[in-house]
Amino acid sequence: MSQAKEVSIVLDTYPHTSAIKDGSLSDPDIKLNFTEYKPISKSFDDMLRDQPFDICEMALGTFLQGLDSKTPIRLLPIVMGGEFHHGSLWYNPALGAMGPADLKGKKVGVRAYTQTTGVWVRGMLSEQFGVSSGDVTWVTTEAPHAADYKCPPNVELAQGADLAGMVRSGELAAVIMGTKQGAPKGLERLVPDVDGAITEWFEKHQAVPINHMVVFREGADIDAVHKVYDLLAAGLSKAYPAEGRSGRFALQCGVKNVWNAVEMAMKYSYEQGLISRVFTMNEIFHESFL
């Protein structure tokens, strides 16, 4: 009997990863050695800098920047988290009515300019409401994960700032915040018809915006990487059986099922100055997944 291959790995805990992390879903040919990060985003810096893990969860925008700076990592075609972000832009109605087009010339808060949620929101603003990333001053509280990336001149760093509080006080016109935390106190969604805007975007692109996927370092054992991928796919099937999924199910696997969203993230990232060019499918995924 051959010895199981050891795989160093970082994954957050979700319904679709919990069985893998507790060992109830496993493969006898690999031994997974988990390292925990809270929040998971703290692992991105380490993976970009030194690639200390064979496999690591990573925000899609962070991966694209890493690829742009020639970091030796590849993307696994499987989604850990994603959602539509038309409802992730918030403003203070007490200071007057406002719509997306009113953001031109204003300041908007976002945790980091390179944050993947921000990429999707800015892409939506440009594509559907005519507000380009250069029309707004972006106020951030964190530096980019990619150490060699320099933000555009219309990005300001305000470390430690309470961005939602700055919207309430009128210092910012709006703030980008994910929908999972619920509505920030006193704020409302800026996009007036969120459902309608989502439907319009989905019908055009046939994709759900991706936040987190999984990467592997180029020196990792590719057979072991495939076995991890198979476990991740099995975890998705176990947590979310196919018959219970909606037509807008975010957690896709397989290159053909994730490519539309990956391609849109690349397009938006390039337009916003986050990457220097768009990449081919062969540059993003290992040939064995194509």
PDB file of C-alpha atoms in Angstrom:
ATOM      1  CA  MET A   1       0.000   0.000   0.000  1.00  0.00           C
ATOM      2  CA  SER A   2       1.490   3.355  -1.063  1.00  0.00           C
ATOM      3  CA  GLN A   3       1.860   6.136   1.469  1.00  0.00           C
ATOM      4  CA  ALA A   4      -0.681   8.949   1.290  1.00  0.00           C
ATOM      5  CA  LYS A   5       0.643  12.159  -0.239  1.00  0.00           C
ATOM      6  CA  GLU A   6       0.716  15.070   2.199  1.00  0.00           C
ATOM      7  CA  VAL A   7      -0.974  18.247   1.027  1.00  0.00           C
ATOM      8  CA  SER A   8      -0.714  21.575   2.858  1.00  0.00           C
ATOM      9  CA  ILE A   9      -3.984  23.426   2.456  1.00  0.00           C
ATOM     10  CA  VAL A  10      -5.953  26.495   3.599  1.00  0.00           C
ATOM     11  CA  LEU A  11      -9.749  26.594   3.318  1.00  0.00           C
ATOM     12  CA  ASP A  12     -12.365  28.514   5.231  1.00  0.00           C
ATOM     13  CA  THR A  13     -15.171  26.493   6.825  1.00  0.00           C
ATOM     14  CA  TYR A  14     -18.389  26.401   4.803  1.00  0.00           C
ATOM     15  CA  PRO A  15     -21.190  23.849   4.444  1.00  0.00           C
ATOM     16  CA  HIS A  16     -19.349  22.548   1.367  1.00  0.00           C
ATOM     17  CA  THR A  17     -15.911  22.287   3.049  1.00  0.00           C
ATOM     18  CA  SER A  18     -16.806  21.193   6.588  1.00  0.00           C
ATOM     19  CA  ALA A  19     -16.900  17.463   5.750  1.00  0.00           C
ATOM     20  CA  ILE A  20     -13.467  17.717   4.119  1.00  0.00           C
ATOM     21  CA  LYS A  21     -12.032  19.572   7.094  1.00  0.00           C
ATOM     22  CA  ASP A  22     -13.433  17.184   9.703  1.00  0.00           C
ATOM     23  CA  GLY A  23     -12.283  14.156   7.695  1.00  0.00           C
ATOM     24  CA  SER A  24     -15.705  12.617   7.035  1.00  0.00           C
ATOM     25  CA  LEU A  25     -15.121  13.256   3.326  1.00  0.00           C
ATOM     26  CA  SER A  26     -11.641  12.068   2.399  1.00  0.00           C
ATOM     27  CA  ASP A  27      -9.388  10.287  -0.078  1.00  0.00           C
ATOM     28  CA  PRO A  28      -7.023   7.559   1.211  1.00  0.00           C
ATOM     29  CA  ASP A  29      -4.333   8.657  -1.262  1.00  0.00           C
ATOM     30  CA  ILE A  30      -3.883  12.124   0.257  1.00  0.00           C
ATOM     31  CA  LYS A  31      -3.425  13.510   3.773  1.00  0.00           C
ATOM     32  CA  LEU A  32      -4.645  17.071   4.148  1.00  0.00           C
ATOM     33  CA  ASN A  33      -2.707  19.274   6.564  1.00  0.00           C
ATOM     34  CA  PHE A  34      -4.869  22.309   7.281  1.00  0.00           C
ATOM     35  CA  THR A  35      -3.694  25.730   8.437  1.00  0.00           C
ATOM     36  CA  GLU A  36      -6.381  28.037   9.806  1.00  0.00           C
ATOM     37  CA  TYR A  37      -6.635  31.781   9.125  1.00  0.00           C
ATOM     38  CA  LYS A  38      -9.271  34.072  10.594  1.00  0.00           C
ATOM     39  CA  PRO A  39     -10.299  35.868   8.529  1.00  0.00           C
ATOM     40  CA  ILE A  40      -9.374  33.766   5.515  1.00  0.00           C
ATOM     41  CA  SER A  41      -8.181  36.884   3.656  1.00  0.00           C
ATOM     42  CA  LYS A  42      -5.071  36.938   5.868  1.00  0.00           C
ATOM     43  CA  SER A  43      -3.819  33.860   4.025  1.00  0.00           C
ATOM     44  CA  PHE A  44      -3.783  35.665   0.686  1.00  0.00           C
ATOM     45  CA  ASP A  45      -0.702  37.759   1.521  1.00  0.00           C
ATOM     46  CA  ASP A  46       1.290  34.681   2.543  1.00  0.00           C
ATOM     47  CA  MET A  47       0.265  32.706  -0.532  1.00  0.00           C
ATOM     48  CA  LEU A  48       1.147  35.544  -2.895  1.00  0.00           C
ATOM     49  CA  ARG A  49       4.486  36.227  -1.235  1.00  0.00           C
ATOM     50  CA  ASP A  50       5.947  32.774  -0.543  1.00  0.00           C
ATOM     51  CA  GLN A  51       3.472  30.076  -1.668  1.00  0.00           C
ATOM     52  CA  PRO A  52       3.874  28.180   1.638  1.00  0.00           C
ATOM     53  CA  PHE A  53       0.856  25.953   0.893  1.00  0.00           C
ATOM     54  CA  ASP A  54       0.129  23.510  -1.892  1.00  0.00           C
ATOM     55  CA  ILE A  55      -3.479  24.699  -2.066  1.00  0.00           C
ATOM     56  CA  CYS A  56      -5.114  27.849  -0.710  1.00  0.00           C
ATOM     57  CA  GLU A  57      -8.460  29.581  -0.961  1.00  0.00           C
ATOM     58  CA  MET A  58      -8.106  32.999  -2.570  1.00  0.00           C
ATOM     59  CA  ALA A  59     -10.233  35.892  -3.758  1.00  0.00           C
ATOM     60  CA  LEU A  60     -10.514  35.894  -7.541  1.00  0.00           C
ATOM     61  CA  GLY A  61      -9.305  39.488  -7.847  1.00  0.00           C
ATOM     62  CA  THR A  62      -6.261  38.679  -5.704  1.00  0.00           C
ATOM     63  CA  PHE A  63      -5.421  35.681  -7.887  1.00  0.00           C
ATOM     64  CA  LEU A  64      -5.607  37.786 -11.054  1.00  0.00           C
ATOM     65  CA  GLN A  65      -3.226  40.334  -9.573  1.00  0.00           C
ATOM     66  CA  GLY A  66      -0.885  37.545  -8.512  1.00  0.00           C
ATOM     67  CA  LEU A  67      -0.947  36.111 -12.026  1.00  0.00           C
ATOM     68  CA  ASP A  68      -0.247  39.573 -13.415  1.00  0.00           C
ATOM     69  CA  SER A  69       2.873  39.827 -11.235  1.00  0.00           C
ATOM     70  CA  LYS A  70       3.988  36.325 -12.347  1.00  0.00           C
ATOM     71  CA  THR A  71       3.308  34.611  -9.006  1.00  0.00           C
ATOM     72  CA  PRO A  72       3.643  30.822  -9.652  1.00  0.00           C
ATOM     73  CA  ILE A  73       0.050  29.854  -8.867  1.00  0.00           C
ATOM     74  CA  ARG A  74      -2.828  28.447 -10.916  1.00  0.00           C
ATOM     75  CA  LEU A  75      -6.566  28.523 -10.405  1.00  0.00           C
ATOM     76  CA  LEU A  76      -8.692  25.505  -9.573  1.00  0.00           C
ATOM     77  CA  PRO A  77     -12.019  25.743 -11.452  1.00  0.00           C
ATOM     78  CA  ILE A  78     -14.206  25.654  -8.360  1.00  0.00           C
ATOM     79  CA  VAL A  79     -16.035  28.421  -6.491  1.00  0.00           C
ATOM     80  CA  MET A  80     -15.975  28.760  -2.707  1.00  0.00           C
ATOM     81  CA  GLY A  81     -18.155  31.848  -2.538  1.00  0.00           C
ATOM     82  CA  GLY A  82     -19.978  34.245  -4.829  1.00  0.00           C
ATOM     83  CA  GLU A  83     -23.054  36.425  -5.109  1.00  0.00           C
ATOM     84  CA  PHE A  84     -24.491  39.377  -7.007  1.00  0.00           C
ATOM     85  CA  HIS A  85     -23.228  42.692  -5.631  1.00  0.00           C
ATOM     86  CA  HIS A  86     -25.758  45.149  -6.978  1.00  0.00           C
ATOM     87  CA  GLY A  87     -27.042  45.392  -3.402  1.00  0.00           C
ATOM     88  CA  SER A  88     -23.593  45.971  -1.876  1.00  0.00           C
ATOM     89  CA  LEU A  89     -23.562  49.761  -2.400  1.00  0.00           C
ATOM     90  CA  TRP A  90     -25.055  51.829   0.424  1.00  0.00           C
ATOM     91  CA  TYR A  91     -25.893  55.530   0.928  1.00  0.00           C
ATOM     92  CA  ASN A  92     -27.501  57.749   3.561  1.00  0.00           C
ATOM     93  CA  PRO A  93     -31.076  58.693   2.535  1.00  0.00           C
ATOM     94  CA  ALA A  94     -31.240  61.241   5.365  1.00  0.00           C
ATOM     95  CA  LEU A  95     -28.880  63.426   3.332  1.00  0.00           C
ATOM     96  CA  GLY A  96     -31.085  63.389   0.245  1.00  0.00           C
ATOM     97  CA  ALA A  97     -32.129  61.090  -2.539  1.00  0.00           C
ATOM     98  CA  MET A  98     -29.338  59.642  -4.666  1.00  0.00           C
ATOM     99  CA  GLY A  99     -28.885  57.184  -7.523  1.00  0.00           C
ATOM    100  CA  PRO A 100     -25.843  55.460  -8.993  1.00  0.00           C
ATOM    101  CA  ALA A 101     -25.240  58.199 -11.606  1.00  0.00           C
ATOM    102  CA  ASP A 102     -24.893  60.743  -8.783  1.00  0.00           C
ATOM    103  CA  LEU A 103     -21.623  59.150  -7.667  1.00  0.00           C
ATOM    104  CA  LYS A 104     -19.647  60.921 -10.388  1.00  0.00           C
ATOM    105  CA  GLY A 105     -17.187  63.299  -8.740  1.00  0.00           C
ATOM    106  CA  LYS A 106     -17.955  61.914  -5.276  1.00  0.00           C
ATOM    107  CA  LYS A 107     -16.061  59.840  -2.686  1.00  0.00           C
ATOM    108  CA  VAL A 108     -17.032  56.205  -2.070  1.00  0.00           C
ATOM    109  CA  GLY A 109     -15.637  53.922   0.620  1.00  0.00           C
ATOM    110  CA  VAL A 110     -14.408  50.360   0.055  1.00  0.00           C
ATOM    111  CA  ARG A 111     -12.236  48.198   2.321  1.00  0.00           C
ATOM    112  CA  ALA A 112      -9.501  47.921  -0.310  1.00  0.00           C
ATOM    113  CA  TYR A 113      -9.426  49.091  -3.920  1.00  0.00           C
ATOM    114  CA  THR A 114      -8.395  45.579  -4.935  1.00  0.00           C
ATOM    115  CA  GLN A 115     -11.164  43.850  -2.938  1.00  0.00           C
ATOM    116  CA  THR A 116     -13.074  41.528  -5.273  1.00  0.00           C
ATOM    117  CA  THR A 117     -16.484  42.811  -4.138  1.00  0.00           C
ATOM    118  CA  GLY A 118     -15.356  46.288  -5.136  1.00  0.00           C
ATOM    119  CA  VAL A 119     -14.274  45.026  -8.555  1.00  0.00           C
ATOM    120  CA  TRP A 120     -17.761  43.672  -9.206  1.00  0.00           C
ATOM    121  CA  VAL A 121     -19.523  46.800  -7.910  1.00  0.00           C
ATOM    122  CA  ARG A 122     -17.370  49.147  -9.995  1.00  0.00           C
ATOM    123  CA  GLY A 123     -17.889  46.922 -13.043  1.00  0.00           C
ATOM    124  CA  MET A 124     -21.640  47.064 -12.570  1.00  0.00           C
ATOM    125  CA  LEU A 125     -21.570  50.839 -12.079  1.00  0.00           C
ATOM    126  CA  SER A 126     -19.630  51.320 -15.306  1.00  0.00           C
ATOM    127  CA  GLU A 127     -21.528  48.830 -17.433  1.00  0.00           C
ATOM    128  CA  GLN A 128     -25.078  49.485 -16.273  1.00  0.00           C
ATOM    129  CA  PHE A 129     -25.036  53.048 -14.924  1.00  0.00           C
ATOM    130  CA  GLY A 130     -22.279  54.845 -16.849  1.00  0.00           C
ATOM    131  CA  VAL A 131     -20.054  55.585 -13.842  1.00  0.00           C
ATOM    132  CA  SER A 132     -16.465  54.515 -14.506  1.00  0.00           C
ATOM    133  CA  SER A 133     -13.940  53.754 -11.776  1.00  0.00           C
ATOM    134  CA  GLY A 134     -12.102  56.967 -12.708  1.00  0.00           C
ATOM    135  CA  ASP A 135     -15.217  59.083 -12.072  1.00  0.00           C
ATOM    136  CA  VAL A 136     -15.054  58.402  -8.315  1.00  0.00           C
ATOM    137  CA  THR A 137     -12.513  58.923  -5.527  1.00  0.00           C
ATOM    138  CA  TRP A 138     -12.211  55.612  -3.661  1.00  0.00           C
ATOM    139  CA  VAL A 139     -11.483  55.831   0.057  1.00  0.00           C
ATOM    140  CA  THR A 140      -9.986  52.639   1.470  1.00  0.00           C
ATOM    141  CA  THR A 141      -8.927  51.317   4.864  1.00  0.00           C
ATOM    142  CA  GLU A 142      -6.529  48.574   3.729  1.00  0.00           C
ATOM    143  CA  ALA A 143      -3.590  48.259   1.357  1.00  0.00           C
ATOM    144  CA  PRO A 144      -3.695  45.733  -1.524  1.00  0.00           C
ATOM    145  CA  HIS A 145      -2.692  42.081  -0.959  1.00  0.00           C
ATOM    146  CA  ALA A 146      -0.271  42.286  -3.886  1.00  0.00           C
ATOM    147  CA  ALA A 147       2.674  44.184  -2.394  1.00  0.00           C
ATOM    148  CA  ASP A 148       3.974  45.472  -5.747  1.00  0.00           C
ATOM    149  CA  TYR A 149       0.639  46.933  -6.853  1.00  0.00           C
ATOM    150  CA  LYS A 150       0.235  50.717  -6.828  1.00  0.00           C
ATOM    151  CA  CYS A 151      -3.327  52.006  -6.627  1.00  0.00           C
ATOM    152  CA  PRO A 152      -4.538  54.634  -9.140  1.00  0.00           C
ATOM    153  CA  PRO A 153      -4.256  58.302  -8.099  1.00  0.00           C
ATOM    154  CA  ASN A 154      -7.995  58.506  -7.358  1.00  0.00           C
ATOM    155  CA  VAL A 155      -7.600  56.073  -4.426  1.00  0.00           C
ATOM    156  CA  GLU A 156      -7.082  57.405  -0.895  1.00  0.00           C
ATOM    157  CA  LEU A 157      -6.001  55.344   2.126  1.00  0.00           C
ATOM    158  CA  ALA A 158      -7.690  56.129   5.462  1.00  0.00           C
ATOM    159  CA  GLN A 159      -6.481  53.346   7.727  1.00  0.00           C
ATOM    160  CA  GLY A 160      -8.798  52.554  10.625  1.00  0.00           C
ATOM    161  CA  ALA A 161     -11.645  54.707   9.289  1.00  0.00           C
ATOM    162  CA  ASP A 162     -15.282  53.779   9.891  1.00  0.00           C
ATOM    163  CA  LEU A 163     -16.494  53.899   6.302  1.00  0.00           C
ATOM    164  CA  ALA A 164     -20.178  53.405   7.117  1.00  0.00           C
ATOM    165  CA  GLY A 165     -19.897  56.152   9.732  1.00  0.00           C
ATOM    166  CA  MET A 166     -18.357  58.441   7.128  1.00  0.00           C
ATOM    167  CA  VAL A 167     -21.400  57.867   4.905  1.00  0.00           C
ATOM    168  CA  ARG A 168     -23.719  58.677   7.786  1.00  0.00           C
ATOM    169  CA  SER A 169     -21.810  61.933   8.433  1.00  0.00           C
ATOM    170  CA  GLY A 170     -21.722  62.895   4.764  1.00  0.00           C
ATOM    171  CA  GLU A 171     -17.943  62.591   4.340  1.00  0.00           C
ATOM    172  CA  LEU A 172     -18.557  59.824   1.819  1.00  0.00           C
ATOM    173  CA  ALA A 173     -21.401  59.591  -0.680  1.00  0.00           C
ATOM    174  CA  ALA A 174     -21.615  55.795  -0.402  1.00  0.00           C
ATOM    175  CA  VAL A 175     -19.821  52.684   0.794  1.00  0.00           C
ATOM    176  CA  ILE A 176     -19.302  49.213  -0.672  1.00  0.00           C
ATOM    177  CA  MET A 177     -20.111  46.542   1.894  1.00  0.00           C
ATOM    178  CA  GLY A 178     -21.075  42.906   1.317  1.00  0.00           C
ATOM    179  CA  THR A 179     -24.701  41.970   1.836  1.00  0.00           C
ATOM    180  CA  LYS A 180     -24.069  39.153   4.334  1.00  0.00           C
ATOM    181  CA  GLN A 181     -23.567  41.582   7.233  1.00  0.00           C
ATOM    182  CA  GLY A 182     -26.997  43.091   6.639  1.00  0.00           C
ATOM    183  CA  ALA A 183     -27.799  46.758   6.124  1.00  0.00           C
ATOM    184  CA  PRO A 184     -25.432  49.202   7.838  1.00  0.00           C
ATOM    185  CA  LYS A 185     -27.288  51.308  10.417  1.00  0.00           C
ATOM    186  CA  GLY A 186     -29.157  54.202   8.816  1.00  0.00           C
ATOM    187  CA  LEU A 187     -28.103  53.327   5.267  1.00  0.00           C
ATOM    188  CA  GLU A 188     -30.052  52.057   2.275  1.00  0.00           C
ATOM    189  CA  ARG A 189     -29.111  50.433  -1.020  1.00  0.00           C
ATOM    190  CA  LEU A 190     -28.102  52.908  -3.698  1.00  0.00           C
ATOM    191  CA  VAL A 191     -29.240  50.861  -6.708  1.00  0.00           C
ATOM    192  CA  PRO A 192     -33.010  51.521  -6.807  1.00  0.00           C
ATOM    193  CA  ASP A 193     -34.118  48.231  -8.385  1.00  0.00           C
ATOM    194  CA  VAL A 194     -31.567  45.661  -7.250  1.00  0.00           C
ATOM    195  CA  ASP A 195     -33.498  42.643  -8.525  1.00  0.00           C
ATOM    196  CA  GLY A 196     -34.061  44.204 -11.921  1.00  0.00           C
ATOM    197  CA  ALA A 197     -30.406  45.194 -12.281  1.00  0.00           C
ATOM    198  CA  ILE A 198     -29.308  41.676 -11.285  1.00  0.00           C
ATOM    199  CA  THR A 199     -31.654  40.103 -13.831  1.00  0.00           C
ATOM    200  CA  GLU A 200     -30.385  42.405 -16.572  1.00  0.00           C
ATOM    201  CA  TRP A 201     -26.737  41.581 -15.777  1.00  0.00           C
ATOM    202  CA  PHE A 202     -27.330  37.836 -15.466  1.00  0.00           C
ATOM    203  CA  GLU A 203     -29.290  37.585 -18.694  1.00  0.00           C
ATOM    204  CA  LYS A 204     -26.430  39.326 -20.511  1.00  0.00           C
ATOM    205  CA  HIS A 205     -23.517  37.392 -18.971  1.00  0.00           C
ATOM    206  CA  GLN A 206     -25.031  34.077 -17.786  1.00  0.00           C
ATOM    207  CA  ALA A 207     -22.812  34.118 -14.691  1.00  0.00           C
ATOM    208  CA  VAL A 208     -22.883  34.783 -10.969  1.00  0.00           C
ATOM    209  CA  PRO A 209     -20.054  37.030  -9.699  1.00  0.00           C
ATOM    210  CA  ILE A 210     -17.326  35.026  -7.964  1.00  0.00           C
ATOM    211  CA  ASN A 211     -15.621  36.176  -4.789  1.00  0.00           C
ATOM    212  CA  HIS A 212     -13.461  33.237  -3.661  1.00  0.00           C
ATOM    213  CA  MET A 213     -11.977  30.312  -5.544  1.00  0.00           C
ATOM    214  CA  VAL A 214      -8.989  28.045  -4.798  1.00  0.00           C
ATOM    215  CA  VAL A 215      -5.421  28.241  -6.112  1.00  0.00           C
ATOM    216  CA  PHE A 216      -2.475  25.854  -6.067  1.00  0.00           C
ATOM    217  CA  ARG A 217       1.242  26.521  -6.324  1.00  0.00           C
ATOM    218  CA  GLU A 218       2.813  25.412  -9.563  1.00  0.00           C
ATOM    219  CA  GLY A 219       5.224  23.014  -7.829  1.00  0.00           C
ATOM    220  CA  ALA A 220       2.442  21.050  -6.153  1.00  0.00           C
ATOM    221  CA  ASP A 221       1.889  17.386  -7.051  1.00  0.00           C
ATOM    222  CA  ILE A 222      -0.735  17.640  -9.814  1.00  0.00           C
ATOM    223  CA  ASP A 223      -2.256  14.231  -9.033  1.00  0.00           C
ATOM    224  CA  ALA A 224      -2.780  15.299  -5.418  1.00  0.00           C
ATOM    225  CA  VAL A 225      -4.224  18.617  -6.623  1.00  0.00           C
ATOM    226  CA  HIS A 226      -6.784  16.727  -8.730  1.00  0.00           C
ATOM    227  CA  LYS A 227      -7.739  14.590  -5.753  1.00  0.00           C
ATOM    228  CA  VAL A 228      -8.327  17.720  -3.671  1.00  0.00           C
ATOM    229  CA  TYR A 229     -10.395  19.183  -6.498  1.00  0.00           C
ATOM    230  CA  ASP A 230     -12.492  16.007  -6.594  1.00  0.00           C
ATOM    231  CA  LEU A 231     -13.074  16.276  -2.838  1.00  0.00           C
ATOM    232  CA  LEU A 232     -14.120  19.908  -3.176  1.00  0.00           C
ATOM    233  CA  ALA A 233     -16.555  18.998  -5.959  1.00  0.00           C
ATOM    234  CA  ALA A 234     -17.943  16.161  -3.835  1.00  0.00           C
ATOM    235  CA  GLY A 235     -18.324  18.578  -0.919  1.00  0.00           C
ATOM    236  CA  LEU A 236     -20.406  20.898  -3.093  1.00  0.00           C
ATOM    237  CA  SER A 237     -22.619  18.027  -4.247  1.00  0.00           C
ATOM    238  CA  LYS A 238     -23.100  16.829  -0.675  1.00  0.00           C
ATOM    239  CA  ALA A 239     -23.968  20.259   0.708  1.00  0.00           C
ATOM    240  CA  TYR A 240     -26.004  21.416  -2.279  1.00  0.00           C
ATOM    241  CA  PRO A 241     -27.576  18.515  -4.242  1.00  0.00           C
ATOM    242  CA  ALA A 242     -28.111  19.341  -7.903  1.00  0.00           C
ATOM    243  CA  GLU A 243     -31.894  19.002  -7.685  1.00  0.00           C
ATOM    244  CA  GLY A 244     -32.075  21.772  -5.085  1.00  0.00           C
ATOM    245  CA  ARG A 245     -29.991  24.360  -6.945  1.00  0.00           C
ATOM    246  CA  SER A 246     -31.472  27.428  -8.611  1.00  0.00           C
ATOM    247  CA  GLY A 247     -30.550  28.623 -12.082  1.00  0.00           C
ATOM    248  CA  ARG A 248     -28.346  31.247 -10.473  1.00  0.00           C
ATOM    249  CA  PHE A 249     -26.360  28.867  -8.275  1.00  0.00           C
ATOM    250  CA  ALA A 250     -23.027  30.537  -7.476  1.00  0.00           C
ATOM    251  CA  LEU A 251     -20.850  27.604  -6.397  1.00  0.00           C
ATOM    252  CA  GLN A 252     -19.925  26.145  -9.751  1.00  0.00           C
ATOM    253  CA  CYS A 253     -17.116  23.758 -10.651  1.00  0.00           C
ATOM    254  CA  GLY A 254     -15.480  22.902 -13.959  1.00  0.00           C
ATOM    255  CA  VAL A 255     -13.810  25.338 -16.342  1.00  0.00           C
ATOM    256  CA  LYS A 256     -16.817  25.691 -18.651  1.00  0.00           C
ATOM    257  CA  ASN A 257     -19.075  26.518 -15.694  1.00  0.00           C
ATOM    258  CA  VAL A 258     -16.833  29.160 -14.115  1.00  0.00           C
ATOM    259  CA  TRP A 259     -15.297  30.751 -17.198  1.00  0.00           C
ATOM    260  CA  ASN A 260     -17.968  33.396 -17.900  1.00  0.00           C
ATOM    261  CA  ALA A 261     -17.574  34.852 -14.404  1.00  0.00           C
ATOM    262  CA  VAL A 262     -13.773  34.583 -14.452  1.00  0.00           C
ATOM    263  CA  GLU A 263     -13.688  36.320 -17.827  1.00  0.00           C
ATOM    264  CA  MET A 264     -15.906  39.161 -16.574  1.00  0.00           C
ATOM    265  CA  ALA A 265     -13.752  39.588 -13.461  1.00  0.00           C
ATOM    266  CA  MET A 266     -10.707  39.877 -15.741  1.00  0.00           C
ATOM    267  CA  LYS A 267     -12.436  42.428 -17.975  1.00  0.00           C
ATOM    268  CA  TYR A 268     -13.462  44.577 -15.022  1.00  0.00           C
ATOM    269  CA  SER A 269     -10.056  44.245 -13.342  1.00  0.00           C
ATOM    270  CA  TYR A 270      -8.307  45.371 -16.518  1.00  0.00           C
ATOM    271  CA  GLU A 271     -10.673  48.327 -17.003  1.00  0.00           C
ATOM    272  CA  GLN A 272     -10.095  49.404 -13.394  1.00  0.00           C
ATOM    273  CA  GLY A 273      -6.306  49.259 -13.610  1.00  0.00           C
ATOM    274  CA  LEU A 274      -5.887  46.229 -11.368  1.00  0.00           C
ATOM    275  CA  ILE A 275      -4.126  44.073 -13.980  1.00  0.00           C
ATOM    276  CA  SER A 276      -2.038  45.010 -17.014  1.00  0.00           C
ATOM    277  CA  ARG A 277      -3.755  42.644 -19.460  1.00  0.00           C
ATOM    278  CA  VAL A 278      -6.331  39.889 -19.729  1.00  0.00           C
ATOM    279  CA  PHE A 279      -5.178  36.258 -19.641  1.00  0.00           C
ATOM    280  CA  THR A 280      -6.019  33.187 -21.666  1.00  0.00           C
ATOM    281  CA  MET A 281      -7.730  30.147 -20.238  1.00  0.00           C
ATOM    282  CA  ASN A 282      -4.437  28.232 -20.607  1.00  0.00           C
ATOM    283  CA  GLU A 283      -2.594  30.808 -18.488  1.00  0.00           C
ATOM    284  CA  ILE A 284      -5.157  30.602 -15.705  1.00  0.00           C
ATOM    285  CA  PHE A 285      -5.840  26.855 -15.493  1.00  0.00           C
ATOM    286  CA  HIS A 286      -3.471  23.895 -15.637  1.00  0.00           C
ATOM    287  CA  GLU A 287      -3.781  21.995 -18.920  1.00  0.00           C
ATOM    288  CA  SER A 288      -5.067  18.905 -17.115  1.00  0.00           C
ATOM    289  CA  PHE A 289      -8.250  20.790 -16.185  1.00  0.00           C
ATOM    290  CA  LEU A 290      -8.984  21.971 -19.730  1.00  0.00           C
TER     291      LEU A 290
END
